PDB file of C-alpha atoms in Angstrom:
ATOM      1  CA  UNK A   1       4.231 -17.241  -1.028  1.00  0.00           C
ATOM      2  CA  UNK A   2       7.943 -17.415  -1.861  1.00  0.00           C
ATOM      3  CA  UNK A   3       8.514 -13.816  -0.786  1.00  0.00           C
ATOM      4  CA  UNK A   4       8.394 -13.437   3.002  1.00  0.00           C
ATOM      5  CA  UNK A   5       7.047  -9.994   3.853  1.00  0.00           C
ATOM      6  CA  UNK A   6       6.607 -10.339   7.599  1.00  0.00           C
ATOM      7  CA  UNK A   7       3.540  -9.035   9.388  1.00  0.00           C
ATOM      8  CA  UNK A   8       4.512  -5.352   9.509  1.00  0.00           C
ATOM      9  CA  UNK A   9       5.568  -3.146   6.611  1.00  0.00           C
ATOM     10  CA  UNK A  10       6.097   0.517   5.822  1.00  0.00           C
ATOM     11  CA  UNK A  11       4.419   2.549   3.065  1.00  0.00           C
ATOM     12  CA  UNK A  12       6.324   5.669   2.072  1.00  0.00           C
ATOM     13  CA  UNK A  13       6.641   7.882  -0.971  1.00  0.00           C
ATOM     14  CA  UNK A  14       9.505   6.505  -3.025  1.00  0.00           C
ATOM     15  CA  UNK A  15      11.389   9.799  -3.111  1.00  0.00           C
ATOM     16  CA  UNK A  16      11.584   9.777   0.694  1.00  0.00           C
ATOM     17  CA  UNK A  17      13.224   6.368   1.030  1.00  0.00           C
ATOM     18  CA  UNK A  18      16.992   6.011   0.821  1.00  0.00           C
ATOM     19  CA  UNK A  19      19.493   3.348   1.833  1.00  0.00           C
ATOM     20  CA  UNK A  20      19.832   4.714   5.370  1.00  0.00           C
ATOM     21  CA  UNK A  21      16.047   4.692   5.818  1.00  0.00           C
ATOM     22  CA  UNK A  22      15.800   1.115   4.562  1.00  0.00           C
ATOM     23  CA  UNK A  23      18.586  -0.103   6.835  1.00  0.00           C
ATOM     24  CA  UNK A  24      16.964   1.457   9.889  1.00  0.00           C
ATOM     25  CA  UNK A  25      13.573  -0.049   9.022  1.00  0.00           C
ATOM     26  CA  UNK A  26      15.155  -3.490   8.725  1.00  0.00           C
ATOM     27  CA  UNK A  27      16.968  -3.028  12.028  1.00  0.00           C
ATOM     28  CA  UNK A  28      13.622  -2.332  13.727  1.00  0.00           C
ATOM     29  CA  UNK A  29      12.188  -5.551  12.318  1.00  0.00           C
ATOM     30  CA  UNK A  30       9.957  -4.291   9.513  1.00  0.00           C
ATOM     31  CA  UNK A  31       9.658  -6.903   6.791  1.00  0.00           C
ATOM     32  CA  UNK A  32       9.035  -4.700   3.770  1.00  0.00           C
ATOM     33  CA  UNK A  33       8.960  -1.160   2.472  1.00  0.00           C
ATOM     34  CA  UNK A  34       6.303  -0.365  -0.132  1.00  0.00           C
ATOM     35  CA  UNK A  35       7.434   2.473  -2.394  1.00  0.00           C
ATOM     36  CA  UNK A  36       4.461   4.743  -3.056  1.00  0.00           C
ATOM     37  CA  UNK A  37       3.872   7.491  -5.561  1.00  0.00           C
ATOM     38  CA  UNK A  38       3.978   5.415  -8.769  1.00  0.00           C
ATOM     39  CA  UNK A  39       7.686   4.623  -8.979  1.00  0.00           C
ATOM     40  CA  UNK A  40       8.439   3.514 -12.511  1.00  0.00           C
ATOM     41  CA  UNK A  41      11.046   3.653 -15.208  1.00  0.00           C
ATOM     42  CA  UNK A  42      13.880   1.219 -14.613  1.00  0.00           C
ATOM     43  CA  UNK A  43      13.207   1.051 -10.840  1.00  0.00           C
ATOM     44  CA  UNK A  44      16.885   1.832 -10.268  1.00  0.00           C
ATOM     45  CA  UNK A  45      16.465   2.981  -6.633  1.00  0.00           C
ATOM     46  CA  UNK A  46      15.252  -0.491  -5.673  1.00  0.00           C
ATOM     47  CA  UNK A  47      18.736  -1.969  -6.207  1.00  0.00           C
ATOM     48  CA  UNK A  48      20.314   0.511  -3.798  1.00  0.00           C
ATOM     49  CA  UNK A  49      17.727  -0.179  -1.080  1.00  0.00           C
ATOM     50  CA  UNK A  50      18.145  -3.926  -1.354  1.00  0.00           C
ATOM     51  CA  UNK A  51      21.938  -3.654  -1.427  1.00  0.00           C
ATOM     52  CA  UNK A  52      21.826  -1.677   1.830  1.00  0.00           C
ATOM     53  CA  UNK A  53      19.848  -4.389   3.633  1.00  0.00           C
ATOM     54  CA  UNK A  54      20.071  -8.134   4.217  1.00  0.00           C
ATOM     55  CA  UNK A  55      16.516  -9.468   4.276  1.00  0.00           C
ATOM     56  CA  UNK A  56      14.171  -6.507   3.810  1.00  0.00           C
ATOM     57  CA  UNK A  57      11.696  -6.823   0.927  1.00  0.00           C
ATOM     58  CA  UNK A  58      11.100  -3.857  -1.343  1.00  0.00           C
ATOM     59  CA  UNK A  59       7.712  -3.642  -3.045  1.00  0.00           C
ATOM     60  CA  UNK A  60       6.233  -1.078  -5.385  1.00  0.00           C
ATOM     61  CA  UNK A  61       2.979   0.344  -4.183  1.00  0.00           C
ATOM     62  CA  UNK A  62       2.333   0.756  -7.063  1.00  0.00           C
ATOM     63  CA  UNK A  63       3.786   0.910 -10.597  1.00  0.00           C
ATOM     64  CA  UNK A  64       1.076   2.688 -12.599  1.00  0.00           C
ATOM     65  CA  UNK A  65       0.103   0.649 -15.659  1.00  0.00           C
ATOM     66  CA  UNK A  66      -0.541   3.786 -17.703  1.00  0.00           C
ATOM     67  CA  UNK A  67       2.995   5.107 -17.195  1.00  0.00           C
ATOM     68  CA  UNK A  68       5.259   2.164 -18.016  1.00  0.00           C
ATOM     69  CA  UNK A  69       4.905  -0.617 -20.555  1.00  0.00           C
ATOM     70  CA  UNK A  70       4.934  -4.164 -19.158  1.00  0.00           C
ATOM     71  CA  UNK A  71       7.964  -5.118 -21.254  1.00  0.00           C
ATOM     72  CA  UNK A  72      10.121  -2.352 -19.765  1.00  0.00           C
ATOM     73  CA  UNK A  73       8.961  -3.042 -16.209  1.00  0.00           C
ATOM     74  CA  UNK A  74       9.609  -6.750 -16.778  1.00  0.00           C
ATOM     75  CA  UNK A  75      13.228  -5.966 -17.689  1.00  0.00           C
ATOM     76  CA  UNK A  76      13.617  -4.047 -14.445  1.00  0.00           C
ATOM     77  CA  UNK A  77      12.014  -6.899 -12.539  1.00  0.00           C
ATOM     78  CA  UNK A  78      14.344  -9.442 -14.135  1.00  0.00           C
ATOM     79  CA  UNK A  79      17.415  -7.382 -13.213  1.00  0.00           C
ATOM     80  CA  UNK A  80      16.349  -6.920  -9.588  1.00  0.00           C
ATOM     81  CA  UNK A  81      15.141 -10.491  -9.049  1.00  0.00           C
ATOM     82  CA  UNK A  82      18.387 -11.911 -10.433  1.00  0.00           C
ATOM     83  CA  UNK A  83      20.485  -9.846  -8.023  1.00  0.00           C
ATOM     84  CA  UNK A  84      18.175 -10.129  -5.012  1.00  0.00           C
ATOM     85  CA  UNK A  85      16.096 -13.333  -5.211  1.00  0.00           C
ATOM     86  CA  UNK A  86      12.773 -13.310  -3.300  1.00  0.00           C
ATOM     87  CA  UNK A  87      13.284  -9.760  -2.051  1.00  0.00           C
ATOM     88  CA  UNK A  88      11.362  -7.715  -4.606  1.00  0.00           C
ATOM     89  CA  UNK A  89       7.601  -7.648  -5.145  1.00  0.00           C
ATOM     90  CA  UNK A  90       6.232  -5.822  -8.180  1.00  0.00           C
ATOM     91  CA  UNK A  91       3.023  -4.101  -7.158  1.00  0.00           C
ATOM     92  CA  UNK A  92       1.017  -2.755 -10.105  1.00  0.00           C
ATOM     93  CA  UNK A  93      -2.271  -0.889 -10.383  1.00  0.00           C
ATOM     94  CA  UNK A  94      -4.469   1.292 -12.547  1.00  0.00           C
ATOM     95  CA  UNK A  95      -4.163   4.506 -10.552  1.00  0.00           C
ATOM     96  CA  UNK A  96      -7.033   7.006 -10.522  1.00  0.00           C
ATOM     97  CA  UNK A  97      -9.456   8.189 -13.183  1.00  0.00           C
ATOM     98  CA  UNK A  98      -9.019  11.820 -12.164  1.00  0.00           C
ATOM     99  CA  UNK A  99      -5.221  11.717 -12.414  1.00  0.00           C
ATOM    100  CA  UNK A 100      -4.799   9.727 -15.626  1.00  0.00           C
ATOM    101  CA  UNK A 101      -6.057  10.947 -18.988  1.00  0.00           C
ATOM    102  CA  UNK A 102      -5.555   7.471 -20.498  1.00  0.00           C
ATOM    103  CA  UNK A 103      -7.787   5.905 -17.833  1.00  0.00           C
ATOM    104  CA  UNK A 104     -10.269   3.808 -19.849  1.00  0.00           C
ATOM    105  CA  UNK A 105     -11.735   0.416 -19.033  1.00  0.00           C
ATOM    106  CA  UNK A 106      -9.288  -0.129 -16.163  1.00  0.00           C
ATOM    107  CA  UNK A 107     -10.187  -3.776 -15.579  1.00  0.00           C
ATOM    108  CA  UNK A 108      -9.485  -4.700 -19.199  1.00  0.00           C
ATOM    109  CA  UNK A 109      -6.273  -2.664 -19.053  1.00  0.00           C
ATOM    110  CA  UNK A 110      -5.139  -4.531 -15.943  1.00  0.00           C
ATOM    111  CA  UNK A 111      -5.789  -7.881 -17.608  1.00  0.00           C
ATOM    112  CA  UNK A 112      -3.854  -6.768 -20.671  1.00  0.00           C
ATOM    113  CA  UNK A 113      -0.974  -5.543 -18.516  1.00  0.00           C
ATOM    114  CA  UNK A 114      -0.801  -8.829 -16.626  1.00  0.00           C
ATOM    115  CA  UNK A 115      -0.819 -10.641 -19.966  1.00  0.00           C
ATOM    116  CA  UNK A 116       2.180  -8.528 -20.933  1.00  0.00           C
ATOM    117  CA  UNK A 117       3.998  -9.406 -17.711  1.00  0.00           C
ATOM    118  CA  UNK A 118       3.252 -13.072 -18.364  1.00  0.00           C
ATOM    119  CA  UNK A 119       4.683 -12.822 -21.860  1.00  0.00           C
ATOM    120  CA  UNK A 120       7.807 -11.135 -20.494  1.00  0.00           C
ATOM    121  CA  UNK A 121       8.356 -13.810 -17.878  1.00  0.00           C
ATOM    122  CA  UNK A 122       7.397 -12.038 -14.640  1.00  0.00           C
ATOM    123  CA  UNK A 123       6.165 -14.847 -12.356  1.00  0.00           C
ATOM    124  CA  UNK A 124       2.743 -14.724 -10.738  1.00  0.00           C
ATOM    125  CA  UNK A 125       4.351 -14.977  -7.304  1.00  0.00           C
ATOM    126  CA  UNK A 126       6.553 -11.961  -7.970  1.00  0.00           C
ATOM    127  CA  UNK A 127       3.778  -9.435  -8.445  1.00  0.00           C
ATOM    128  CA  UNK A 128       0.775  -8.050  -6.586  1.00  0.00           C
ATOM    129  CA  UNK A 129      -2.191  -5.937  -7.606  1.00  0.00           C
ATOM    130  CA  UNK A 130      -3.690  -2.808  -6.070  1.00  0.00           C
ATOM    131  CA  UNK A 131      -7.273  -3.881  -5.395  1.00  0.00           C
ATOM    132  CA  UNK A 132     -10.349  -2.353  -3.787  1.00  0.00           C
ATOM    133  CA  UNK A 133     -13.466  -3.736  -5.476  1.00  0.00           C
ATOM    134  CA  UNK A 134     -14.333  -7.441  -5.532  1.00  0.00           C
ATOM    135  CA  UNK A 135     -13.710  -7.896  -9.252  1.00  0.00           C
ATOM    136  CA  UNK A 136     -10.128  -6.635  -9.075  1.00  0.00           C
ATOM    137  CA  UNK A 137      -9.565  -8.437  -5.769  1.00  0.00           C
ATOM    138  CA  UNK A 138     -10.498 -11.690  -7.495  1.00  0.00           C
ATOM    139  CA  UNK A 139      -8.197 -10.810 -10.389  1.00  0.00           C
ATOM    140  CA  UNK A 140      -5.363 -10.231  -7.926  1.00  0.00           C
ATOM    141  CA  UNK A 141      -5.893 -13.700  -6.519  1.00  0.00           C
ATOM    142  CA  UNK A 142      -6.143 -15.340  -9.927  1.00  0.00           C
ATOM    143  CA  UNK A 143      -3.238 -13.603 -11.649  1.00  0.00           C
ATOM    144  CA  UNK A 144      -0.811 -12.375  -8.950  1.00  0.00           C
ATOM    145  CA  UNK A 145       0.522 -13.194  -5.484  1.00  0.00           C
ATOM    146  CA  UNK A 146      -2.402 -11.241  -4.041  1.00  0.00           C
ATOM    147  CA  UNK A 147      -3.902  -7.869  -3.159  1.00  0.00           C
ATOM    148  CA  UNK A 148      -2.531  -4.577  -1.871  1.00  0.00           C
ATOM    149  CA  UNK A 149      -5.541  -2.457  -0.802  1.00  0.00           C
ATOM    150  CA  UNK A 150      -5.008   1.208   0.091  1.00  0.00           C
ATOM    151  CA  UNK A 151      -7.095   3.547   2.276  1.00  0.00           C
ATOM    152  CA  UNK A 152      -9.247   0.838   3.773  1.00  0.00           C
ATOM    153  CA  UNK A 153     -10.469  -0.534   7.096  1.00  0.00           C
ATOM    154  CA  UNK A 154     -10.302  -3.926   8.830  1.00  0.00           C
ATOM    155  CA  UNK A 155     -13.832  -4.580   7.563  1.00  0.00           C
ATOM    156  CA  UNK A 156     -12.558  -4.293   3.999  1.00  0.00           C
ATOM    157  CA  UNK A 157      -9.674  -6.605   4.893  1.00  0.00           C
ATOM    158  CA  UNK A 158     -12.124  -9.216   6.168  1.00  0.00           C
ATOM    159  CA  UNK A 159     -14.232  -9.003   3.000  1.00  0.00           C
ATOM    160  CA  UNK A 160     -11.136  -9.136   0.801  1.00  0.00           C
ATOM    161  CA  UNK A 161      -9.817 -12.240   2.548  1.00  0.00           C
ATOM    162  CA  UNK A 162     -13.155 -13.964   1.947  1.00  0.00           C
ATOM    163  CA  UNK A 163     -12.817 -13.281  -1.789  1.00  0.00           C
ATOM    164  CA  UNK A 164      -9.128 -14.230  -1.993  1.00  0.00           C
ATOM    165  CA  UNK A 165      -9.414 -17.339   0.126  1.00  0.00           C
ATOM    166  CA  UNK A 166      -6.451 -18.837   1.933  1.00  0.00           C
ATOM    167  CA  UNK A 167      -2.905 -18.788   0.628  1.00  0.00           C
ATOM    168  CA  UNK A 168      -2.997 -15.491  -1.247  1.00  0.00           C
ATOM    169  CA  UNK A 169      -1.202 -12.354  -0.104  1.00  0.00           C
ATOM    170  CA  UNK A 170      -3.293  -9.639   1.523  1.00  0.00           C
ATOM    171  CA  UNK A 171      -1.325  -6.533   2.493  1.00  0.00           C
ATOM    172  CA  UNK A 172      -3.475  -3.466   3.280  1.00  0.00           C
ATOM    173  CA  UNK A 173      -2.046  -0.014   3.970  1.00  0.00           C
ATOM    174  CA  UNK A 174      -3.165   2.048   6.970  1.00  0.00           C
ATOM    175  CA  UNK A 175      -2.260   5.594   7.981  1.00  0.00           C
ATOM    176  CA  UNK A 176      -1.312   6.489  11.541  1.00  0.00           C
ATOM    177  CA  UNK A 177      -0.566   9.605  13.587  1.00  0.00           C
ATOM    178  CA  UNK A 178       1.320   9.088  16.838  1.00  0.00           C
ATOM    179  CA  UNK A 179      -0.332  11.720  19.041  1.00  0.00           C
ATOM    180  CA  UNK A 180      -2.733  11.680  21.990  1.00  0.00           C
ATOM    181  CA  UNK A 181      -3.959  15.166  21.065  1.00  0.00           C
ATOM    182  CA  UNK A 182      -7.065  14.277  19.044  1.00  0.00           C
ATOM    183  CA  UNK A 183      -7.431  17.729  17.517  1.00  0.00           C
ATOM    184  CA  UNK A 184      -3.826  17.808  16.342  1.00  0.00           C
ATOM    185  CA  UNK A 185      -3.907  14.207  15.134  1.00  0.00           C
ATOM    186  CA  UNK A 186      -7.110  14.685  13.155  1.00  0.00           C
ATOM    187  CA  UNK A 187      -5.700  17.790  11.499  1.00  0.00           C
ATOM    188  CA  UNK A 188      -2.634  15.833  10.388  1.00  0.00           C
ATOM    189  CA  UNK A 189      -4.709  12.892   9.215  1.00  0.00           C
ATOM    190  CA  UNK A 190      -7.250  15.070   7.418  1.00  0.00           C
ATOM    191  CA  UNK A 191      -4.502  16.909   5.545  1.00  0.00           C
ATOM    192  CA  UNK A 192      -3.615  13.632   3.804  1.00  0.00           C
ATOM    193  CA  UNK A 193      -6.992  11.896   3.610  1.00  0.00           C
ATOM    194  CA  UNK A 194      -8.802  14.856   2.018  1.00  0.00           C
ATOM    195  CA  UNK A 195      -6.926  14.319  -1.257  1.00  0.00           C
ATOM    196  CA  UNK A 196      -8.462  10.881  -1.692  1.00  0.00           C
ATOM    197  CA  UNK A 197     -11.980  12.230  -1.181  1.00  0.00           C
ATOM    198  CA  UNK A 198     -11.686  13.712  -4.660  1.00  0.00           C
ATOM    199  CA  UNK A 199     -10.973  10.326  -6.242  1.00  0.00           C
ATOM    200  CA  UNK A 200     -14.039   8.356  -7.287  1.00  0.00           C
ATOM    201  CA  UNK A 201     -12.645   4.860  -6.751  1.00  0.00           C
ATOM    202  CA  UNK A 202     -11.796   5.534  -3.119  1.00  0.00           C
ATOM    203  CA  UNK A 203     -15.064   7.344  -2.435  1.00  0.00           C
ATOM    204  CA  UNK A 204     -17.064   4.477  -3.924  1.00  0.00           C
ATOM    205  CA  UNK A 205     -15.203   1.974  -1.740  1.00  0.00           C
ATOM    206  CA  UNK A 206     -15.706   4.064   1.386  1.00  0.00           C
ATOM    207  CA  UNK A 207     -19.439   4.226   0.685  1.00  0.00           C
ATOM    208  CA  UNK A 208     -19.511   0.424   0.475  1.00  0.00           C
ATOM    209  CA  UNK A 209     -17.850   0.349   3.896  1.00  0.00           C
ATOM    210  CA  UNK A 210     -20.736   2.334   5.375  1.00  0.00           C
ATOM    211  CA  UNK A 211     -19.492   5.911   5.294  1.00  0.00           C
ATOM    212  CA  UNK A 212     -22.189   8.440   4.428  1.00  0.00           C
ATOM    213  CA  UNK A 213     -22.406  11.659   2.435  1.00  0.00           C
ATOM    214  CA  UNK A 214     -21.914  13.527   5.704  1.00  0.00           C
ATOM    215  CA  UNK A 215     -18.683  11.606   6.332  1.00  0.00           C
ATOM    216  CA  UNK A 216     -17.357  12.164   2.814  1.00  0.00           C
ATOM    217  CA  UNK A 217     -18.227  15.799   2.161  1.00  0.00           C
ATOM    218  CA  UNK A 218     -15.657  18.550   2.476  1.00  0.00           C
ATOM    219  CA  UNK A 219     -12.470  17.297   4.115  1.00  0.00           C
ATOM    220  CA  UNK A 220     -14.112  14.352   5.856  1.00  0.00           C
ATOM    221  CA  UNK A 221     -15.883  13.831   9.161  1.00  0.00           C
ATOM    222  CA  UNK A 222     -14.059  13.050  12.381  1.00  0.00           C
ATOM    223  CA  UNK A 223     -15.506   9.521  12.170  1.00  0.00           C
ATOM    224  CA  UNK A 224     -13.960   9.025   8.744  1.00  0.00           C
ATOM    225  CA  UNK A 225     -10.583  10.489   9.689  1.00  0.00           C
ATOM    226  CA  UNK A 226     -10.419   8.424  12.873  1.00  0.00           C
ATOM    227  CA  UNK A 227     -11.051   5.252  10.861  1.00  0.00           C
ATOM    228  CA  UNK A 228      -8.553   5.975   8.087  1.00  0.00           C
ATOM    229  CA  UNK A 229      -5.766   7.639  10.094  1.00  0.00           C
ATOM    230  CA  UNK A 230      -5.431   5.907  13.447  1.00  0.00           C
ATOM    231  CA  UNK A 231      -4.212   8.123  16.261  1.00  0.00           C
ATOM    232  CA  UNK A 232      -3.319   7.849  19.913  1.00  0.00           C
ATOM    233  CA  UNK A 233      -0.457   6.313  21.833  1.00  0.00           C
ATOM    234  CA  UNK A 234       1.452   3.350  20.455  1.00  0.00           C
ATOM    235  CA  UNK A 235      -0.635   0.622  22.158  1.00  0.00           C
ATOM    236  CA  UNK A 236      -3.854   2.193  20.873  1.00  0.00           C
ATOM    237  CA  UNK A 237      -2.574   2.414  17.312  1.00  0.00           C
ATOM    238  CA  UNK A 238      -1.143  -1.099  17.521  1.00  0.00           C
ATOM    239  CA  UNK A 239      -4.579  -2.468  18.442  1.00  0.00           C
ATOM    240  CA  UNK A 240      -6.064  -0.760  15.386  1.00  0.00           C
ATOM    241  CA  UNK A 241      -3.398  -2.185  13.105  1.00  0.00           C
ATOM    242  CA  UNK A 242      -3.748  -5.636  14.642  1.00  0.00           C
ATOM    243  CA  UNK A 243      -7.410  -5.605  13.635  1.00  0.00           C
ATOM    244  CA  UNK A 244      -6.248  -5.999  10.014  1.00  0.00           C
ATOM    245  CA  UNK A 245      -4.166  -9.037  10.935  1.00  0.00           C
ATOM    246  CA  UNK A 246      -7.068 -10.522  12.871  1.00  0.00           C
ATOM    247  CA  UNK A 247      -9.303  -9.920   9.837  1.00  0.00           C
ATOM    248  CA  UNK A 248      -7.020 -11.950   7.589  1.00  0.00           C
ATOM    249  CA  UNK A 249      -4.169  -9.696   6.470  1.00  0.00           C
ATOM    250  CA  UNK A 250      -0.752 -11.282   6.057  1.00  0.00           C
ATOM    251  CA  UNK A 251       0.949  -7.932   6.493  1.00  0.00           C
ATOM    252  CA  UNK A 252      -0.340  -4.527   7.568  1.00  0.00           C
ATOM    253  CA  UNK A 253       1.560  -1.656   5.951  1.00  0.00           C
ATOM    254  CA  UNK A 254       1.982   1.436   8.102  1.00  0.00           C
ATOM    255  CA  UNK A 255       2.043   4.928   6.629  1.00  0.00           C
ATOM    256  CA  UNK A 256       3.160   7.329   9.372  1.00  0.00           C
ATOM    257  CA  UNK A 257       1.885  10.872   8.827  1.00  0.00           C
ATOM    258  CA  UNK A 258       3.885  12.589  11.576  1.00  0.00           C
ATOM    259  CA  UNK A 259       6.568  14.939  10.241  1.00  0.00           C
ATOM    260  CA  UNK A 260       9.220  12.820  11.931  1.00  0.00           C
ATOM    261  CA  UNK A 261       8.060   9.241  11.363  1.00  0.00           C
ATOM    262  CA  UNK A 262      10.712   7.437  13.398  1.00  0.00           C
ATOM    263  CA  UNK A 263       9.171   7.735  16.880  1.00  0.00           C
ATOM    264  CA  UNK A 264       6.055   6.039  15.516  1.00  0.00           C
ATOM    265  CA  UNK A 265       7.984   3.384  13.604  1.00  0.00           C
ATOM    266  CA  UNK A 266      10.037   2.535  16.693  1.00  0.00           C
ATOM    267  CA  UNK A 267       7.079   2.495  19.063  1.00  0.00           C
ATOM    268  CA  UNK A 268       4.917   0.355  16.781  1.00  0.00           C
ATOM    269  CA  UNK A 269       7.741  -2.093  16.145  1.00  0.00           C
ATOM    270  CA  UNK A 270       8.107  -2.454  19.910  1.00  0.00           C
ATOM    271  CA  UNK A 271       4.378  -3.138  20.245  1.00  0.00           C
ATOM    272  CA  UNK A 272       3.878  -5.471  17.288  1.00  0.00           C
ATOM    273  CA  UNK A 273       7.175  -7.208  16.544  1.00  0.00           C
TER     274      UNK A 273
END
């Protein structure tokens, strides 16, 4: 992989990342920030984040294929890559059936979108694919730098690495709550995780990972929340994140759910970097 992401990244909604945030993340040793929430258009904020840092990689997690045409995204990619070589990774994905009225035959749409990026000159090594199921995971390995799974477990990471094989990027996201108060931490984690329990692609993947109807009903069981939103002190959370690396991830991407994320970012950097 030409783009060096490092073993620890940050996932954060794109509207909550500015130049100051990026500079502080780089100072702590994080290798990449993944901009969530379907950033699209001309990706103008990416230039500012890269200009404010020296080596940090900015990735999109993800550009929604239903919102922006490949030709327009390719122009943005070309601009950014020319100014900041090997520091931008274009993550793309099909989003969610429930949130996208155009959502039809997502696998075919992904293939068509990647064809469009090919035609516009976006290199395979400069893009990644949001992937949960084995078919899309394989596509990510065949047509992009690799896979960016979201809302998964180390077991999923292990299975994904087996499909991808060696040499392909695997960068899963994982949510964390820095708190030793289990009741408080679960409430924070559940407040975020419950949204995804209404999205069929995530629910289907969680079932494959062994979670039951009892785990998935309502706002999620404690077992589910504990698996998807790690909580505890920094060493405890670090062990949970390290399980992804031990299962074959190249980078684990941390989404801190605490209102003030910096104590967690600092503590986890101290533990893992």
